[in-house]
XYZ file of C-alpha atoms in Angstrom:
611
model
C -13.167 34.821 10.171
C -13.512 37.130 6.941
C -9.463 37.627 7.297
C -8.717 34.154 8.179
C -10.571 32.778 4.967
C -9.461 35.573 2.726
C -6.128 34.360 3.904
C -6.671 30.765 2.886
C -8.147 31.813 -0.242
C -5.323 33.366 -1.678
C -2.529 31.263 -0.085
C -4.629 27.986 -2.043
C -4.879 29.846 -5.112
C -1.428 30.520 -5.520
C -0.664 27.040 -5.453
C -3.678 26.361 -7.158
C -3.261 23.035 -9.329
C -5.087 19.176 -10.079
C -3.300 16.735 -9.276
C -2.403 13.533 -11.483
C -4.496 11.368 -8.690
C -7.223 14.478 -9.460
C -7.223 13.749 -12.839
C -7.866 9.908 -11.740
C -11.630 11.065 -10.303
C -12.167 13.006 -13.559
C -11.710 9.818 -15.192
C -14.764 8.329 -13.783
C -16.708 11.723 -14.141
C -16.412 11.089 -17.810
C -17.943 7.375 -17.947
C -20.243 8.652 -15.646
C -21.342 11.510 -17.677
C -21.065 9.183 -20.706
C -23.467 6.529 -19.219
C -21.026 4.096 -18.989
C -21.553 3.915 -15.227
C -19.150 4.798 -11.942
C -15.748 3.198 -13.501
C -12.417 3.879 -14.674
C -12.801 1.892 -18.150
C -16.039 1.037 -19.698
C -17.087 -2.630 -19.456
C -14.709 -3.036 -15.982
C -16.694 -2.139 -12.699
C -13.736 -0.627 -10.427
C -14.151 1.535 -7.972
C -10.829 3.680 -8.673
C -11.170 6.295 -6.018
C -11.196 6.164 -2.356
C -14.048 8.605 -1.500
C -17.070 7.889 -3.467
C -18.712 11.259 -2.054
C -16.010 12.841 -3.916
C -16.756 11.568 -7.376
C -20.319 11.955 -7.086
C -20.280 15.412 -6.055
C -17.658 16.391 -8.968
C -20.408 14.638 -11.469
C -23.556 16.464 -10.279
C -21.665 19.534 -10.319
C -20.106 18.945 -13.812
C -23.597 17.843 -14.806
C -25.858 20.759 -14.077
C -23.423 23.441 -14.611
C -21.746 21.647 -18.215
C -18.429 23.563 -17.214
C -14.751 21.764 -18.165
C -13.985 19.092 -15.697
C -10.898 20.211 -14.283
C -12.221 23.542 -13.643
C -15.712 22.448 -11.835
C -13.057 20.541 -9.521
C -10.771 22.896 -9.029
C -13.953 25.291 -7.931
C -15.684 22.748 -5.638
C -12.508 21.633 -3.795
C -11.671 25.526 -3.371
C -15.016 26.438 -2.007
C -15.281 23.275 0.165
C -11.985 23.791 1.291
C -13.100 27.530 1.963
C -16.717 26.774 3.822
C -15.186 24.036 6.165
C -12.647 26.982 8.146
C -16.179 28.784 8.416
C -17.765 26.045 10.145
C -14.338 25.174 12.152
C -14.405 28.420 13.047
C -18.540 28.866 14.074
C -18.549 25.733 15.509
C -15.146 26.872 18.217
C -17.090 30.143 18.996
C -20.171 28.554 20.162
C -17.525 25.940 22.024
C -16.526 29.068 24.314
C -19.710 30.943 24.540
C -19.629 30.180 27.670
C -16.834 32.233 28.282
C -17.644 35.326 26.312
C -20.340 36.317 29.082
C -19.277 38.669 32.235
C -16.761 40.715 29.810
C -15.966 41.974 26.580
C -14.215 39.193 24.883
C -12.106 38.782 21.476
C -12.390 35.406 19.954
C -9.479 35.804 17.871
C -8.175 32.974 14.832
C -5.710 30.467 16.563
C -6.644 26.831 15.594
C -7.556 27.923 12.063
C -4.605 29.883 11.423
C -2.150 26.787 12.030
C -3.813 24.729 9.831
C -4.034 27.008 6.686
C -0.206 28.182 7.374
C 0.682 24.682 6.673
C 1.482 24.527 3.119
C 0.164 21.342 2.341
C -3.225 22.999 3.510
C -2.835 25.321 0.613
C -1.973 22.316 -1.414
C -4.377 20.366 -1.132
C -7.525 22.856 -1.659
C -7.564 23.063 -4.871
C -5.598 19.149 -5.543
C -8.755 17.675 -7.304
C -8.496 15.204 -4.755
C -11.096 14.756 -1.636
C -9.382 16.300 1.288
C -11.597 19.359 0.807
C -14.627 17.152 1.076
C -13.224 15.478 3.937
C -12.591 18.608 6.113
C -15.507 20.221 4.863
C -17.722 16.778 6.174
C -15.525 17.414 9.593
C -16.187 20.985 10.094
C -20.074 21.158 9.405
C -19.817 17.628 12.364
C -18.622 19.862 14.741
C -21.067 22.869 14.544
C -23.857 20.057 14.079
C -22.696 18.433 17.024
C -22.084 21.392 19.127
C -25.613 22.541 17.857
C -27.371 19.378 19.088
C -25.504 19.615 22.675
C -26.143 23.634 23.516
C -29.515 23.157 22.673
C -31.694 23.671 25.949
C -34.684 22.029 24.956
C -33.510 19.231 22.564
C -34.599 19.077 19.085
C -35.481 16.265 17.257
C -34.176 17.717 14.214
C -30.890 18.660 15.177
C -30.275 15.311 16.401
C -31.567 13.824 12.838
C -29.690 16.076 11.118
C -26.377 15.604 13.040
C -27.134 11.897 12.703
C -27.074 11.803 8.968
C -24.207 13.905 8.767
C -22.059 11.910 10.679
C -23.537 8.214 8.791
C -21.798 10.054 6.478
C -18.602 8.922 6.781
C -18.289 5.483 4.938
C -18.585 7.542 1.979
C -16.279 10.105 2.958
C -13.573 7.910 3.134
C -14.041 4.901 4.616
C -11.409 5.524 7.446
C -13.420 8.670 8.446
C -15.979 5.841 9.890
C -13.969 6.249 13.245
C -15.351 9.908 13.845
C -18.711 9.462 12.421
C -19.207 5.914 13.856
C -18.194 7.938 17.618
C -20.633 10.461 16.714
C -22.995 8.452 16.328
C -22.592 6.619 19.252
C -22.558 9.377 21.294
C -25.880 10.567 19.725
C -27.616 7.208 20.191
C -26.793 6.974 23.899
C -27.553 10.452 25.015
C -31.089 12.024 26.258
C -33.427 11.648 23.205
C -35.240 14.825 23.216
C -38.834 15.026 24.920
C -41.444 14.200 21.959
C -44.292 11.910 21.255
C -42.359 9.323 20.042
C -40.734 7.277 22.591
C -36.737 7.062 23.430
C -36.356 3.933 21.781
C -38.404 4.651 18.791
C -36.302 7.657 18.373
C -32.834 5.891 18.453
C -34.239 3.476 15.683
C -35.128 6.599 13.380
C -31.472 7.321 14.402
C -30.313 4.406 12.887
C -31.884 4.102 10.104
C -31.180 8.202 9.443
C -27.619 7.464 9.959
C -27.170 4.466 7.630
C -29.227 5.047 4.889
C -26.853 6.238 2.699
C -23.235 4.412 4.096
C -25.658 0.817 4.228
C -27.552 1.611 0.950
C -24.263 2.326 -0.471
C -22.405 -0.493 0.917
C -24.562 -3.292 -0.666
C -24.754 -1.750 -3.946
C -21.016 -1.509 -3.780
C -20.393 -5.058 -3.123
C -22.981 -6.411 -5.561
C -21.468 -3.679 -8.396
C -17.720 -3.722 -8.020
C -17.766 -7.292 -5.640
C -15.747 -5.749 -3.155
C -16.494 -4.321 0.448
C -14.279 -1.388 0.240
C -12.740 0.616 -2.869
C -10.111 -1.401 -4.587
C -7.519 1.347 -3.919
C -7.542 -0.037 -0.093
C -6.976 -3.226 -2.342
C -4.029 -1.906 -4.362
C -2.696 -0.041 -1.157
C -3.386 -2.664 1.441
C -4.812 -0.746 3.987
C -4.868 -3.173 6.339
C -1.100 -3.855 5.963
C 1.246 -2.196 8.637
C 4.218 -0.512 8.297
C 4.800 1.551 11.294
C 8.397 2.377 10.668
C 7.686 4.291 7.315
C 4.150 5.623 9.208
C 6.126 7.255 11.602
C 8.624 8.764 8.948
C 5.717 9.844 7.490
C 4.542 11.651 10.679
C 7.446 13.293 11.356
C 7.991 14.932 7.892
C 5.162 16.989 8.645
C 5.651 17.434 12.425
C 9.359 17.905 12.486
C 10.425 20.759 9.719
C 7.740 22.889 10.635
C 8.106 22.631 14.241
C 4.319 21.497 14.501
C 4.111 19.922 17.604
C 4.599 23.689 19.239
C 1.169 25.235 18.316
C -0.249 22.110 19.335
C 1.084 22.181 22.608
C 0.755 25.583 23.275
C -3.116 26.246 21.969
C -4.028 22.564 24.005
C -2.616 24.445 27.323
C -4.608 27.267 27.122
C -7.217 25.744 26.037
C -6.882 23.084 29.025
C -6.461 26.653 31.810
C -9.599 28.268 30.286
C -11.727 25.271 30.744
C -10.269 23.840 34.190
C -10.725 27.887 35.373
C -14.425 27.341 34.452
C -14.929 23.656 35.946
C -13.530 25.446 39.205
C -16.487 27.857 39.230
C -19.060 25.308 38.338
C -17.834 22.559 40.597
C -20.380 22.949 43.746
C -22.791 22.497 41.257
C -21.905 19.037 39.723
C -21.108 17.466 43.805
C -24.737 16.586 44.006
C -25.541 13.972 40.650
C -28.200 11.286 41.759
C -27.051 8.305 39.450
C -23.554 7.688 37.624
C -25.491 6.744 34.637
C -27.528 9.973 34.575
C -24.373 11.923 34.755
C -22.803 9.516 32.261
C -25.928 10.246 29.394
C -25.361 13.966 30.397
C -22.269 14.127 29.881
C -22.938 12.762 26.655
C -24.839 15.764 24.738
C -22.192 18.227 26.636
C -19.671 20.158 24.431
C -16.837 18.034 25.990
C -18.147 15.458 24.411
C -18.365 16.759 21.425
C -14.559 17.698 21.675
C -13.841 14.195 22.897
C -15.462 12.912 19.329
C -13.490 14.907 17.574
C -9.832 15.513 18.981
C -10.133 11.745 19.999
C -11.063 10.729 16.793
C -8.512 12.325 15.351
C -5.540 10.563 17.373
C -7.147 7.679 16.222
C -6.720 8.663 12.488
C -3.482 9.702 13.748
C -2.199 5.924 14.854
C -3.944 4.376 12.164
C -1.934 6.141 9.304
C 1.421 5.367 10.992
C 0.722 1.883 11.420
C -0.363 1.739 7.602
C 2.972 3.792 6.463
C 1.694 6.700 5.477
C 1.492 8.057 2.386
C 3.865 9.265 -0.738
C 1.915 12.869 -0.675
C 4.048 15.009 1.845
C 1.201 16.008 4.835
C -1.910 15.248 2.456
C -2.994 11.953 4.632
C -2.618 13.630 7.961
C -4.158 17.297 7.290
C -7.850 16.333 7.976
C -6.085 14.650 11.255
C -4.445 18.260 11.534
C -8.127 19.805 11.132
C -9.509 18.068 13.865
C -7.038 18.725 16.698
C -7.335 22.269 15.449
C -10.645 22.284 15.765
C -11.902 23.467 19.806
C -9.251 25.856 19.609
C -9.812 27.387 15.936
C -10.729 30.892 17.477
C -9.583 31.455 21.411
C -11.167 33.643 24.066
C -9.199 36.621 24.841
C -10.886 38.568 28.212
C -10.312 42.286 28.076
C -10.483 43.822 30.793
C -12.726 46.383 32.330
C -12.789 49.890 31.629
C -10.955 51.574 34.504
C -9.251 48.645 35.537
C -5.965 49.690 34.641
C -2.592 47.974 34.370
C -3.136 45.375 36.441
C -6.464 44.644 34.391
C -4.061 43.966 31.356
C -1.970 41.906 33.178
C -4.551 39.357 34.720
C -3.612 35.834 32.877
C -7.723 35.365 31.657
C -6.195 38.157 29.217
C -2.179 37.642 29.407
C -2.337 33.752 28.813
C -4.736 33.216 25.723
C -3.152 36.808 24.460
C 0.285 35.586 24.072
C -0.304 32.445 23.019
C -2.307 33.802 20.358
C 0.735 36.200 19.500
C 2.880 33.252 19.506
C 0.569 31.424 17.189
C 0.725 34.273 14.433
C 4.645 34.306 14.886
C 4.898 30.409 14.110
C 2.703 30.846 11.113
C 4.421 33.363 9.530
C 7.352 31.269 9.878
C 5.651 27.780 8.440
C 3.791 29.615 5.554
C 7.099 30.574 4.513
C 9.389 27.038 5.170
C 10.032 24.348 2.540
C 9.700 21.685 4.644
C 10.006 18.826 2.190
C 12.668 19.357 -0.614
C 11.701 16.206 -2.438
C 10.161 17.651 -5.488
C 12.289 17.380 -8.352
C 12.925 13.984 -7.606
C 11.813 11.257 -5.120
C 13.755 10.691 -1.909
C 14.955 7.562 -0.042
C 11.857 7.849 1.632
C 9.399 7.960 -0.644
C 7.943 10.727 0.107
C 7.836 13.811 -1.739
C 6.040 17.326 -2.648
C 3.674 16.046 -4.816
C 2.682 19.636 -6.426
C 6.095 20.728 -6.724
C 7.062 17.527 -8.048
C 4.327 17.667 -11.060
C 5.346 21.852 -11.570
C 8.556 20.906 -12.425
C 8.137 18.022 -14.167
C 5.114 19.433 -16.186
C 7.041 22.764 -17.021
C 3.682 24.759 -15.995
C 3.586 26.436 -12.351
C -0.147 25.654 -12.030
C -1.039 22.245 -14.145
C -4.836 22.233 -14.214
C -5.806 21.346 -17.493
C -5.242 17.578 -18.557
C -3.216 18.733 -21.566
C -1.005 20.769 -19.628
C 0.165 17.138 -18.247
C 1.207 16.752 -22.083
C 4.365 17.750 -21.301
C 5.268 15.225 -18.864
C 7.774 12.773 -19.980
C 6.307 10.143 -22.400
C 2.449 12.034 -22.481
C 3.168 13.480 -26.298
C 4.855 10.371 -27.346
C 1.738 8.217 -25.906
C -0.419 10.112 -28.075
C 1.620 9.916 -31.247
C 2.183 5.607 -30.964
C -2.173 5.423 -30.616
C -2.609 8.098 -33.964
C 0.562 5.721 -35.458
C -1.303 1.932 -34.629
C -4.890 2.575 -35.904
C -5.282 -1.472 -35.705
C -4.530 -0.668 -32.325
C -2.180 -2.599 -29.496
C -1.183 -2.498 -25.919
C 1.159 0.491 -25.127
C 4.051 -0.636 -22.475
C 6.808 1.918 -21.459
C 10.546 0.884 -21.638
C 12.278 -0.297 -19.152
C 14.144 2.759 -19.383
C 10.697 5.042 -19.243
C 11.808 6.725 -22.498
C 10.052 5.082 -25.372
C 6.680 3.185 -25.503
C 6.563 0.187 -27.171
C 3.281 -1.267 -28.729
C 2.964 -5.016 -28.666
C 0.082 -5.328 -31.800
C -3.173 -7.798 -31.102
C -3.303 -10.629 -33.145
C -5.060 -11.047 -36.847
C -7.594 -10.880 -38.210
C -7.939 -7.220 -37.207
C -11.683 -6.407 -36.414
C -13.661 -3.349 -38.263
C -12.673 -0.074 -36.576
C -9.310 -1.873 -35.061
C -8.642 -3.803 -31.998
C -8.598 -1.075 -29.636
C -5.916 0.246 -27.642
C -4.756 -0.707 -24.150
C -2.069 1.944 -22.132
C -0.378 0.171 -19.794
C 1.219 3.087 -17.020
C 1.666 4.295 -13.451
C 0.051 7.529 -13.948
C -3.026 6.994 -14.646
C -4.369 10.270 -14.542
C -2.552 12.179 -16.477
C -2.865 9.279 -19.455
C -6.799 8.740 -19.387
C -7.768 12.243 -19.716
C -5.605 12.746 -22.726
C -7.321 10.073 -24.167
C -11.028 9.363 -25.313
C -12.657 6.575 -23.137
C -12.922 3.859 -25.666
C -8.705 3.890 -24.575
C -8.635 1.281 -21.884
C -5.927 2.351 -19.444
C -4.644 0.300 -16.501
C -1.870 0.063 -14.082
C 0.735 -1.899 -12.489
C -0.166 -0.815 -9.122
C -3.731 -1.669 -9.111
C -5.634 1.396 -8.859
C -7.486 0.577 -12.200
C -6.348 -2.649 -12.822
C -7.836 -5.811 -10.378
C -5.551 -7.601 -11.162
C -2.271 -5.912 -9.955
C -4.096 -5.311 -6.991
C -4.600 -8.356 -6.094
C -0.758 -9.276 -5.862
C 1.145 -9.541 -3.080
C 2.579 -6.435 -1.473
C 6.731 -5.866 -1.980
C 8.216 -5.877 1.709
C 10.674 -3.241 0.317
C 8.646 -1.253 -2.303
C 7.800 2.665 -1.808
C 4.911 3.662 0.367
C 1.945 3.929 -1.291
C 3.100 2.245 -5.008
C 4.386 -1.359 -3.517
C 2.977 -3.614 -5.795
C 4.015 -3.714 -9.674
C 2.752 -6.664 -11.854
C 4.773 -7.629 -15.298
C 3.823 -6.977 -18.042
C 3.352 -10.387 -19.162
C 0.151 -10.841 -17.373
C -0.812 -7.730 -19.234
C 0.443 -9.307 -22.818
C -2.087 -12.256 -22.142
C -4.931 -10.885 -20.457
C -5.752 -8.515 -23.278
C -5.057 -11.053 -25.643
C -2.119 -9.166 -28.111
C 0.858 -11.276 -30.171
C 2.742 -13.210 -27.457
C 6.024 -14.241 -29.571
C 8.961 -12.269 -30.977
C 9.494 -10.318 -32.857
C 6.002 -8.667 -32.355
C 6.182 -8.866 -28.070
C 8.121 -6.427 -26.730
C 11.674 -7.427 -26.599
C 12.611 -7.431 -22.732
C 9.595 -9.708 -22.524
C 10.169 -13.298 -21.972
C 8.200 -16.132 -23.862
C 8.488 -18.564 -21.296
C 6.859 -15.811 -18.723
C 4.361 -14.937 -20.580
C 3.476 -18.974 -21.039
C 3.056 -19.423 -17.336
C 0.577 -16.306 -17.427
C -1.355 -17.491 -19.743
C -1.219 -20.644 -17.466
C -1.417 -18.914 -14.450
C -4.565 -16.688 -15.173
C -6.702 -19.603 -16.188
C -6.582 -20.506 -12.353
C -10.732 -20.552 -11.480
C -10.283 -18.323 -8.381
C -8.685 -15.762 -10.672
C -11.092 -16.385 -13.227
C -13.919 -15.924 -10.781
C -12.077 -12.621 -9.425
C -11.822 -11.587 -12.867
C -16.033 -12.300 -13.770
C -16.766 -10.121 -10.658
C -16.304 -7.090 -12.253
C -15.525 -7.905 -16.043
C -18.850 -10.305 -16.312
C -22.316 -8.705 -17.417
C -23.875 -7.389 -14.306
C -27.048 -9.619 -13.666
C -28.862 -10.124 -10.902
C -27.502 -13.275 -10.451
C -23.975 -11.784 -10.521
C -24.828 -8.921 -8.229
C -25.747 -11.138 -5.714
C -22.888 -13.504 -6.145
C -20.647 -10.640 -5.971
C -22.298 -9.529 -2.616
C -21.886 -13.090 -1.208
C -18.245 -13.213 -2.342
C -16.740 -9.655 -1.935
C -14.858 -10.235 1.038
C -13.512 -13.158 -0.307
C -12.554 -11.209 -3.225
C -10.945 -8.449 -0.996
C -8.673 -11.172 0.388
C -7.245 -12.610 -2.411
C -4.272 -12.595 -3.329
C -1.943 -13.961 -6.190
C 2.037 -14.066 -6.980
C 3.131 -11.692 -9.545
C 6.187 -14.175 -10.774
C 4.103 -16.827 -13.307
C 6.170 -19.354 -12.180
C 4.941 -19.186 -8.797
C 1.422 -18.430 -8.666
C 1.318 -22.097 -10.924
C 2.434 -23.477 -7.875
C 0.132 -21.922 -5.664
C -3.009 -22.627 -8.098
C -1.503 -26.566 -8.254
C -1.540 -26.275 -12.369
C 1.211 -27.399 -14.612
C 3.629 -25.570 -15.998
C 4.109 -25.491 -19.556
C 7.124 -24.761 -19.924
C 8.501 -27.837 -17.474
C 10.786 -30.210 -19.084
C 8.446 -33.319 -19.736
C 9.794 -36.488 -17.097
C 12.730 -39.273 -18.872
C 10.548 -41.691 -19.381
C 11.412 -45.245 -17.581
């Protein structure tokens, strides 16, 4: 375990790096440290990242040890990234316990190795981003859960505890709520251990230990931000389906690293080890009084366990490809990775007897597991070592790409941590320069060409202390944390910016970064000089008309007081009452048509001849 995490260690810090998404979380570290509240831009409740775990860890961290931002995330995700092969690996050596009695036995690294040879595993442990928190959250499951099963007398505790792990998951990532919501399943229809209280007593404490947090966090969500889920899943349209691009997706990480052959090989041993044990035990199981007794045994068994786990993550598996993926090469499919890995992260190897001689060595309890375990260290020395997706320097047909090696080269440093060392990314410097040049301040909108910004100025009088400055840009990581907060930065995908988010998805548009709003919504909506020669001049003054038209449609408007109105009570609970109408909403992106959709009238329409 020592090598295997050593291993790991090194391999992640070599590639160790934040990520522009990283710097997103950041973002919201700072308004919360500020007191500005959980949000990307103070005075706009949005809920910019997907695991709100994540950015609440980061802050409490950042908090009580005062440290730089970027380098209390790049610690955490290391370490977490770091603890969760521990408890992959613990929890898969009390999975074959069993099989470690009657003879000396080597439980030797199998599972883990194949997922940390990987190098998007090595990627994405130090990313900023909350893939470390996510296969942390899966590994200490499995030794909870195995923990609660092996247990001969069953323990209240460990069935608390393993319960309010696994509520958990909502928080996580809101996807992870297939695993956790199994778990807990599984946990509320097993034995309840022998205590005062009574068995159905117990399962309520179950519930209410395994939604406190997901529930509690759930309504204040939707009364805060007026949405049921993070408005990334907005942006991103989770519920959307593109299988074609999902299963592209799937096979750049299966494919160039020859995946699916560890897989196979580690789930047939590990399917001969257990089926040579069922043989032994089978007299034992012919004689079960009642189906259902055997079914609520069956349920605190280690198979069970397993069956949470590996079946869970097939699930995860299906729903990315039907969603498309992602842009990241391997990032959305590594905790997916983690949990197939996980039964077989160490495997049994029998050696034999003293004195039994050659044909002790050559018995297949020791042959098997051995050579597939010698096969497993041969394929990882070849995938540590293969660049399986050459899409850094630029972005393929695909969409899909290297993300680290994609921001090395484009950032000119071979580990970008810092924010500033983003400053040399195309456009960052230049950013910084127009918002020192417009102290009246403006909204910053890059060229069509993405090589100059222009600044579209806000409209006199000009306030005391200016008018503020808006950026207007994809990456929105990179830009807010080379900025102070009072620097309102938004998107055309969504991520920050409701608004974009709520537009339709583009049938055609890259995974992941499929919606992109005009900038003449932008032009209105923070209220800066709409006519030329001031506007931008690739903006259009009859466009930016029908926005003006086109926002003052009330369901916009109300979308727009859910999270840009002062929070009262009356508000929260209008926002609770609302959010998943909010979540469903949708407008056109082209002026012109969302008009027609809201039934208003277009101002720029030729008035009718008259009779």
């Amino acid at each position: 375990m020592i090598v295997t995490v050593a291993l790991f260690g090194i391999g992640a810090w070599q590639r160790r790096w934040i990520a522009d998404d990283g710097l997103i979380v950041l973002r919201t570290v700072r308004n919360l440290l500020a007191g500005n509240g959980p949000v990307f831009n103070a005075g706009e409740r949005v809920e910019t990242n997907t695991s709100a775990a994540w950015t609440y860890v980061i802050w409490f961290f950042s908090w009580i040890s005062n440290a730089r931002l970027e380098y209390v995330g790049l610690t955490v995700a290391l370490t977490l990234s770091l603890l969760a092969i521990v408890f992959a690996m613990v929890g898969s050596a009390r999975l074959w316990r069993p099989f470690t009695t009657g003879a000396p036995t080597l439980l030797l690294p199998a599972g883990a190795l194949v997922y940390i040879a990987v190098p998007p595993a090595r990627d994405y442990a130090t990313s900023g981003l909350e893939n470390c928190l996510v296969i942390f959250w899966l590994g200490v499951l499995w030794w909870l859960l195995l923990r609660w099963s092996q247990d001969e007398k069953p323990r209240l505790a460990n069935l608390l505890v393993a319960g309010f792990w696994a509520g958990l998951c909502w928080v996580i990532r809101p996807e992870m709520t297939v695993i956790g919501g199994l778990a807990l399943v599984v946990l509320f229809f097993s034995p309840m251990p022998r205590t005062r209280l009574r068995p159905m007593l117990i399962r309520a404490l179950l519930v209410v230990v395994g939604g406190a947090v997901s529930v509690g966090y759930q309504i204040w969500r939707m009364g805060y931000y007026g949405l049921p889920y993070p408005n990334t899943a907005v942006a991103k349209e989770a519920g959307g389906a593109k299988w074609g691009q999902g299963l592209k997706y799937l096979w750049d990480l299966v494919g160039p690293y020859y995946l699916w052959i560890p897989l196979l090989v580690l789930i047939v041993v590990a399917a001969v080890l257990i089926r040579s044990r069922r043989g032994g035990a089978a007299a034992e199981t012919t004689g079960e009084a009642r189906r259902s007794a055997r079914v609520q045994q069956w349920l605190r068994s280690p198979a069970a366990v397993v069956t949470v786990l590996v079946g869970g993550g097939l699930l995860l598996v299906v729903f990315n490809m039907r969603v498309g993926g992602d842009f990241m090469h391997g990032r959305m499919l590594l905790p997916q990775l983690f949990c197939l890995m996980l039964p077989v992260s160490v495997l049994p190897v029998r050696l034999p007897a003293r004195g039994a001689g050659r044909s002790g060595w050559l018995r297949w309890s020791f042959a098997v597991p051995a050579l597939a375990w010698v096969g497993t260290i041969g394929w990882a020395l070849f995938a540590a070592n293969t660049t399986a997706n050459t899409s850094g320097g630029q972005i393929s047909a695909s969409g899909i790409v290297d993300e680290r090696v994609y921001y090395v080269l484009n950032s000119g440093h071979d580990h970008p941590v810092l924010a500033e060392d983003y400053l040399d990314y195309p456009r960052m410097r230049a950013m910084l320069q127009d918002i020192a040049a417009t102290p009246n301040g403006g909204l910053l909108i890059n060229s069509p060409s993405f090589m100059m910004w222009y600044v579209a100025p806000p409209p006199l009088p000009i306030p005391p202390g200016g008018y503020g400055h808006t950026v207007y840009f994809l990456n929105l990581g990179m830009t807010s944390m080379n900025v102070p907060l009072s620097v309102r930065v938004i998107d055309q995908e969504g991520l920050a910016y409701p608004l974009a988010a709520h537009t339709d998805r583009l049938a055609d548009g890259r995974i992941g970064h499929d919606k992109n709003l005009y900038p003449d919504w932008v032009i209105v909506d923070t209220g800066m000089v709409d006519q030329h020669p001031w506007m931008p001049w690739f903006l259009d003054q009859r466009w930016v008309q029908q926005a003006r038209t086109a926002l003052s449609c009330p369901a916009t408007q109300d979308l727009l007081a859910s999270y840009r109105a002062p929070l009262t009570w009356d508000r929260f609970k209008h926002n609770i009452i609302q959010s998943l109408h909010f979540a469903k909403y949708r407008i056109d992106r082209v002026p012109k048509y969302e008009i027609q959709r809201c039934h208003l009238v277009d101002p720029t329409a030729p008035l009718p001849a008259p009779n």
